Short mmCIF file of N, CA, C and O in Angstrom, two decimals:
data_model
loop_
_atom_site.label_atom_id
_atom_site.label_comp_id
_atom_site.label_asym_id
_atom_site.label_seq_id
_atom_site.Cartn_x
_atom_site.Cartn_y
_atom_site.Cartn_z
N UNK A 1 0.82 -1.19 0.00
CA UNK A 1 0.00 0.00 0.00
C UNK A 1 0.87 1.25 0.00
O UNK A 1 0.82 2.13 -0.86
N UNK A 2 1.69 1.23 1.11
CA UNK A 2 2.67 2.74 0.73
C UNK A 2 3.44 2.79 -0.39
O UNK A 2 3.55 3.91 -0.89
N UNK A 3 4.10 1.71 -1.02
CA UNK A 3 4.55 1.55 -2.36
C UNK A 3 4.53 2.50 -3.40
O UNK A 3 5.27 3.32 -3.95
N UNK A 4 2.57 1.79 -3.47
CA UNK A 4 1.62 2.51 -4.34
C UNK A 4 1.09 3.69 -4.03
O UNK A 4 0.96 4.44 -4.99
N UNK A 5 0.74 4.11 -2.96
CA UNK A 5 0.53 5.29 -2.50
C UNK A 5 1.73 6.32 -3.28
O UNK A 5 1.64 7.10 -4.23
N UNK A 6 2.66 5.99 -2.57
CA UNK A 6 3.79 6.79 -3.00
C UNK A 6 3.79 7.87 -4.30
O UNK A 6 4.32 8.97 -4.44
N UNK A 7 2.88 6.98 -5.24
CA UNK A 7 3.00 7.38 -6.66
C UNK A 7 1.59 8.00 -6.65
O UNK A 7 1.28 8.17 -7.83
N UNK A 8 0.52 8.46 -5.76
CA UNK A 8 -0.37 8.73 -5.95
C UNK A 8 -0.62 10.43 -5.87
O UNK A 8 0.40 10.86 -5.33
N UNK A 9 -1.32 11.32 -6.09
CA UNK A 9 -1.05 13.26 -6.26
C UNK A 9 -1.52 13.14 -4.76
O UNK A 9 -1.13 14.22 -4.31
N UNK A 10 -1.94 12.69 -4.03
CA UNK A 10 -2.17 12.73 -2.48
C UNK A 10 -2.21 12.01 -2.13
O UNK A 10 -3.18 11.27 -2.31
N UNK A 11 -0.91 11.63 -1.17
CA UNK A 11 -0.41 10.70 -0.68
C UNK A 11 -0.79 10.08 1.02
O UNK A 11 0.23 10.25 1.68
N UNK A 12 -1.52 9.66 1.61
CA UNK A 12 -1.66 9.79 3.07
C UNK A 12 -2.51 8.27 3.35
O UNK A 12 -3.31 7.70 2.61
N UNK A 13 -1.94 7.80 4.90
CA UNK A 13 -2.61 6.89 4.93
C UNK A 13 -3.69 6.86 5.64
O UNK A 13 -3.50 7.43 6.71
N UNK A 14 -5.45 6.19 5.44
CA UNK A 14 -5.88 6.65 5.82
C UNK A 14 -6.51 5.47 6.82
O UNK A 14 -6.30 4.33 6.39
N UNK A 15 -7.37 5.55 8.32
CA UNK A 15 -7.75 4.55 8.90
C UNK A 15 -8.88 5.40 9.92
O UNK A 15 -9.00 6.62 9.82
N UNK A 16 -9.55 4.74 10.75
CA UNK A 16 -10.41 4.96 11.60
C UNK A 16 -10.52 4.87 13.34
O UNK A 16 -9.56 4.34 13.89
N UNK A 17 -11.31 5.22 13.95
CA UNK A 17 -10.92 5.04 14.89
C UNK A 17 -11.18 3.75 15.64
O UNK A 17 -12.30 3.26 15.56
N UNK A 18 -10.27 3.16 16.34
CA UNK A 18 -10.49 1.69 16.90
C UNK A 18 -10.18 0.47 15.92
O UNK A 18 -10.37 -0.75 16.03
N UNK A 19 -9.36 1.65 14.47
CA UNK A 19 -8.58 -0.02 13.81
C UNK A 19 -7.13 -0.29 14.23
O UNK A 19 -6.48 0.32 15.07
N UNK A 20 -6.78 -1.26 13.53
CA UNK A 20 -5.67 -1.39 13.57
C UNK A 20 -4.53 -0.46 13.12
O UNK A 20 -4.61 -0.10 11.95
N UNK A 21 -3.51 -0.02 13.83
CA UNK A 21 -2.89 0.89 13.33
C UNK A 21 -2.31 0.29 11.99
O UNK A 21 -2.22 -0.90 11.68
N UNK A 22 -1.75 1.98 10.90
CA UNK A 22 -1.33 1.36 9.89
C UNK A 22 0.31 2.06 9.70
O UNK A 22 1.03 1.74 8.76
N UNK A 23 0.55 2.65 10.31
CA UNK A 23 1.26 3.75 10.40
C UNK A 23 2.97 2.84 10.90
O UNK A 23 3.20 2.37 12.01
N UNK A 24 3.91 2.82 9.69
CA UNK A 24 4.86 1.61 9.15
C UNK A 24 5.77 1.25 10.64
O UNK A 24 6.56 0.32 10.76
N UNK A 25 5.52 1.95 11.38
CA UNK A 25 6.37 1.52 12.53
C UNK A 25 5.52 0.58 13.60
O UNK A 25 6.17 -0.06 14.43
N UNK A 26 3.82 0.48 13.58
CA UNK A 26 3.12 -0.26 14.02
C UNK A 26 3.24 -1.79 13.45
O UNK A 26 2.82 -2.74 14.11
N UNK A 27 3.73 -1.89 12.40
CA UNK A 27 4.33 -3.26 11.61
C UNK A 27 5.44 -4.18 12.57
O UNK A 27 5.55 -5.38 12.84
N UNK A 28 6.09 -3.06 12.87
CA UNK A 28 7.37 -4.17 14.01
C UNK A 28 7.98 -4.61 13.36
O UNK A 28 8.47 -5.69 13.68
N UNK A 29 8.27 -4.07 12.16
CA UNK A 29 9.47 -4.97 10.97
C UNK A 29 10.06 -3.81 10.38
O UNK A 29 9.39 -2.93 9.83
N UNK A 30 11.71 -3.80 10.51
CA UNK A 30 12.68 -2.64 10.63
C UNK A 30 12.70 -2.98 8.43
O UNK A 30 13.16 -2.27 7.53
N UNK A 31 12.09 -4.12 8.38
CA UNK A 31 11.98 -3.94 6.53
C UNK A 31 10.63 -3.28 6.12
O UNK A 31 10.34 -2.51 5.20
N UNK A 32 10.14 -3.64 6.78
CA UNK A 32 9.05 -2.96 6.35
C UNK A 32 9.05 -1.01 6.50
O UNK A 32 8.52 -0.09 5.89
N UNK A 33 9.86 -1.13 7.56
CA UNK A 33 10.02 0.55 7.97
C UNK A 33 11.07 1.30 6.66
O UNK A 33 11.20 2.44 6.21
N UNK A 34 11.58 0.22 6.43
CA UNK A 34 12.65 0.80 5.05
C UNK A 34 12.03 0.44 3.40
O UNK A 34 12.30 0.55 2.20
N UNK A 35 11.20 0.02 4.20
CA UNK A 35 10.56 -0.47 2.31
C UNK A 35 9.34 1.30 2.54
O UNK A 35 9.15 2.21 1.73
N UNK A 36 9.07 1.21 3.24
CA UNK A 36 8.55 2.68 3.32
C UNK A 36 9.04 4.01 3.29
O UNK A 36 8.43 4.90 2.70
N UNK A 37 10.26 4.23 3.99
CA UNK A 37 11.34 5.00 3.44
C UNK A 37 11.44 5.03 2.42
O UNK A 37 10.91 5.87 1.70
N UNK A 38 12.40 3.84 1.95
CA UNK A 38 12.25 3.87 0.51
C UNK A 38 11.38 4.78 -0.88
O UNK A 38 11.81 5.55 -1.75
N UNK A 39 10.12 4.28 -0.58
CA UNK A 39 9.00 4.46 -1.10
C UNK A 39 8.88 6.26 -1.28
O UNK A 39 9.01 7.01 -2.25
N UNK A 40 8.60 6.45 -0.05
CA UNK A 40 8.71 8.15 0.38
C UNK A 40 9.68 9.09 0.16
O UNK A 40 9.61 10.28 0.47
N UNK A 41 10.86 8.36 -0.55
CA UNK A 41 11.96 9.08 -0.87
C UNK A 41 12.00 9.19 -2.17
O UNK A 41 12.50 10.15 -2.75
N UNK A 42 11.35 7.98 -2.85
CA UNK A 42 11.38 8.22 -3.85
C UNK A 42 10.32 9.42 -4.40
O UNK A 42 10.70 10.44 -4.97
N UNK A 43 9.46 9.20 -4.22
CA UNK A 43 8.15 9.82 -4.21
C UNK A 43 8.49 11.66 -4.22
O UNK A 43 8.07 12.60 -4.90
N UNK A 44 9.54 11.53 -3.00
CA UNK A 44 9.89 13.03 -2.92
C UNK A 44 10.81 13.79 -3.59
O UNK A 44 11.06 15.00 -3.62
N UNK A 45 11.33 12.69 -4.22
CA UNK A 45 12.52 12.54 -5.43
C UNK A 45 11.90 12.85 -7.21
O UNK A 45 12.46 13.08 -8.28
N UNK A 46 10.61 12.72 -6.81
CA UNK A 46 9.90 12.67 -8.19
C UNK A 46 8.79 13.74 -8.21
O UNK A 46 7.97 13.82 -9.12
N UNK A 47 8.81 14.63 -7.04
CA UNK A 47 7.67 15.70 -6.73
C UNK A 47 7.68 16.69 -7.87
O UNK A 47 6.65 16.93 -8.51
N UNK A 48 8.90 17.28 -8.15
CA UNK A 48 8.69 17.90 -9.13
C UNK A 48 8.30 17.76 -10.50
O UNK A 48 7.75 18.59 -11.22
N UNK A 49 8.77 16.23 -10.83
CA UNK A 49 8.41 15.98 -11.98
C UNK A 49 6.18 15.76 -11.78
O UNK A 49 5.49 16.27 -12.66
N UNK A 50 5.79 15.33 -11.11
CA UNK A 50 4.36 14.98 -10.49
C UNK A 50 4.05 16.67 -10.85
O UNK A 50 3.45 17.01 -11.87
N UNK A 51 4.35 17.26 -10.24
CA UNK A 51 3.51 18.81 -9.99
C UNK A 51 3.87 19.12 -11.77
O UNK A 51 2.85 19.71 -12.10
N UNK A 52 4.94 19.01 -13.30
CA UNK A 52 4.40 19.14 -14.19
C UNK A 52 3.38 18.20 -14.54
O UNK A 52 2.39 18.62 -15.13
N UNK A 53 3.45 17.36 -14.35
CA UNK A 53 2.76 16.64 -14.50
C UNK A 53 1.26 17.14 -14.23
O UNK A 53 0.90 17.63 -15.30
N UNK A 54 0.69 17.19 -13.73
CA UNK A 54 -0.20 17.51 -13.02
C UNK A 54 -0.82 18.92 -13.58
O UNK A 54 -1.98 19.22 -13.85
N UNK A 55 0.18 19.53 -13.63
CA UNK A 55 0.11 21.26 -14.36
C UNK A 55 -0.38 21.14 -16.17
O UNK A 55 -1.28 21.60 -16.87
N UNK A 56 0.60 20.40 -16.32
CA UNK A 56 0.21 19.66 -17.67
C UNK A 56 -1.22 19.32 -18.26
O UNK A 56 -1.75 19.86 -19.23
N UNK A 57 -1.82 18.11 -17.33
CA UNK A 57 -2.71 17.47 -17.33
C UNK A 57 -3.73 18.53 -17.40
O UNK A 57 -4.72 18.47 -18.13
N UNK A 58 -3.49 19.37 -16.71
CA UNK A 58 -5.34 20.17 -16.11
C UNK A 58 -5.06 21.10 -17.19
O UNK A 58 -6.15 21.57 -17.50
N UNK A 59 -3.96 21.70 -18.07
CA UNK A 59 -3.90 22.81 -19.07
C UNK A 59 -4.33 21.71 -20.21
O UNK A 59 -5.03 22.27 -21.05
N UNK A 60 -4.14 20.27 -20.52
CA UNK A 60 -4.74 19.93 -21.43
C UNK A 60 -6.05 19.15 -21.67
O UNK A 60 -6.47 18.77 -22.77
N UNK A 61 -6.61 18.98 -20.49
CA UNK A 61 -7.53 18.51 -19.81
C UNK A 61 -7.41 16.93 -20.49
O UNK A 61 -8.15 16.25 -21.20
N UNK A 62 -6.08 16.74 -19.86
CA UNK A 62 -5.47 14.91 -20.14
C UNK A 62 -5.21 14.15 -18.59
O UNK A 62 -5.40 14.70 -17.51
N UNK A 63 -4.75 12.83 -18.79
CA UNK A 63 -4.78 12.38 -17.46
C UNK A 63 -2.72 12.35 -17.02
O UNK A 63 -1.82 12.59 -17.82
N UNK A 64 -2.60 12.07 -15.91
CA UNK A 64 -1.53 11.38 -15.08
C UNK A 64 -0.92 10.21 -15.20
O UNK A 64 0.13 9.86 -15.73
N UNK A 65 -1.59 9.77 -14.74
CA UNK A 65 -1.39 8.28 -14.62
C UNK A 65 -2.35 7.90 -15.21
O UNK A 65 -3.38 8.57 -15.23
N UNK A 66 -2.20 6.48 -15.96
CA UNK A 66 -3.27 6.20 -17.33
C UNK A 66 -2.53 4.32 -16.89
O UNK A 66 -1.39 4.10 -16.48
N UNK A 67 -3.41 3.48 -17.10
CA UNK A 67 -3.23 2.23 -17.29
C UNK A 67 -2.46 1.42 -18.71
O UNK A 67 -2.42 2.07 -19.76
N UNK A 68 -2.20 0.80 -18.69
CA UNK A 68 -1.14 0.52 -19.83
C UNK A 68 -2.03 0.51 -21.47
O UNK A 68 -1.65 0.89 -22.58
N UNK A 69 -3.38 -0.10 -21.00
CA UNK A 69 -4.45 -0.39 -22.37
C UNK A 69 -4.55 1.17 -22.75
O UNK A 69 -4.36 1.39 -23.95
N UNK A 70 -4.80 2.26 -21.98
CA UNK A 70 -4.60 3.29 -22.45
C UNK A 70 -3.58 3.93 -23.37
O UNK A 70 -3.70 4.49 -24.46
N UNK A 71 -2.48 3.66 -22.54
CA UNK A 71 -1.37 3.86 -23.65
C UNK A 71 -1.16 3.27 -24.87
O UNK A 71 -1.00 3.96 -25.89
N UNK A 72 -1.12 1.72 -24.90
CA UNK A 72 -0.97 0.78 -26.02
C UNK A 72 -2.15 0.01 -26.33
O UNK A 72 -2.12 -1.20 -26.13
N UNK A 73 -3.23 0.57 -26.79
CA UNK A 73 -4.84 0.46 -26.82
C UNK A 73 -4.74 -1.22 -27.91
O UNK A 73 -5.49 -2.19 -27.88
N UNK A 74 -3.44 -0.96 -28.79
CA UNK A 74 -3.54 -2.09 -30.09
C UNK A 74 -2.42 -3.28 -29.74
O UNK A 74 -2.02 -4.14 -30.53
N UNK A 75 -2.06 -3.12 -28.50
CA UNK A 75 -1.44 -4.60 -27.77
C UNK A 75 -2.55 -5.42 -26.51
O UNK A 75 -3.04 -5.01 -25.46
N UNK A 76 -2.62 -6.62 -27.19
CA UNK A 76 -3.85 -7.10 -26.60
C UNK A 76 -3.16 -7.65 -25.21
O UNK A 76 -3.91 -7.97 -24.28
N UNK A 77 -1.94 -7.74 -25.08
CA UNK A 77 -1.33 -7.95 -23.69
C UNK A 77 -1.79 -7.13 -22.84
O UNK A 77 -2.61 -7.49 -21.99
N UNK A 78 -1.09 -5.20 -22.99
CA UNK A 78 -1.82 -4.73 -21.79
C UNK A 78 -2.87 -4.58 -21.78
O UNK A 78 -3.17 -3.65 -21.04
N UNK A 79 -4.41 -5.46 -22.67
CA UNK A 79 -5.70 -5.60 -21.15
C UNK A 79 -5.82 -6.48 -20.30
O UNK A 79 -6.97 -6.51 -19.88
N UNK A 80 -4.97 -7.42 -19.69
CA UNK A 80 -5.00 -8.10 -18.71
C UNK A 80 -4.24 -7.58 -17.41
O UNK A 80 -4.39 -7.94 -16.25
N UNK A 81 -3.46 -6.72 -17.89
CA UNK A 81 -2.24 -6.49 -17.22
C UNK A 81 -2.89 -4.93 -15.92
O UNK A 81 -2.47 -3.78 -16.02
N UNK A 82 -3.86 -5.37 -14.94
CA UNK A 82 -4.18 -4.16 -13.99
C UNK A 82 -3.22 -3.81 -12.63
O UNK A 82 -3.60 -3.07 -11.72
N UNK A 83 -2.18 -4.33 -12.66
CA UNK A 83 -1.29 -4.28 -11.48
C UNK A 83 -0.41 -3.22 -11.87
O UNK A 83 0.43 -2.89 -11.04
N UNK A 84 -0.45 -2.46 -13.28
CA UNK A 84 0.59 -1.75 -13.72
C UNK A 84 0.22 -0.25 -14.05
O UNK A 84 -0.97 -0.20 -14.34
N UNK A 85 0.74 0.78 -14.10
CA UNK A 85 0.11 1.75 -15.10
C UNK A 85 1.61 2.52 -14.98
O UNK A 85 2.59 2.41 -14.24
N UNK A 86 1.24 3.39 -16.16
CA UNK A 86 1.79 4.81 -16.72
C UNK A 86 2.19 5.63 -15.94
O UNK A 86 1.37 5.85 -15.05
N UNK A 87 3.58 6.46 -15.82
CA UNK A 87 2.66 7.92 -15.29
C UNK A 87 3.83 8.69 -16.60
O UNK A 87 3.77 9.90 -16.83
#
């Protein structure tokens, strides 16, 4: 989930009250705390490119992130393929 988050225009995790925490240090796994790092560094590593992105998108009223069938509409591979997308 933070992985993917990572790559998302608003990034935050979200939960309720009386669940389980989700928040990467409630995990108890010093990999899991760095696979989240990770994640968040990258993410912050790529902000600028996201905000043209983004600036882009709304001046051409196009998308971000787009799924692969979007991009390559005439390869019958990416419509199976939903674990993946564009940005």
């Amino acid at each position: 989930w933070m992985q993917l988050g990572s790559f998302y225009p608003f990034s935050r995790n979200h939960n309720s009250i009386g669940s389980i925490p989700q928040e990467p240090w409630a995990f108890d796994s010093q990999q899991h705390i760095e696979i989240t790092r990770n994640s968040l560094m990258l993410r912050y590593s790529l902000l600028p490119y996201f905000y043209t992105l983004v600036s882009d998108a709304s001046a051409e009223s196009s998308t971000v992130w787009n799924a692969l069938i979007w991009m390559f509409p005439s390869d019958p591979e990416c419509l199976s393929i939903d674990s993946q997308f564009m940005v």
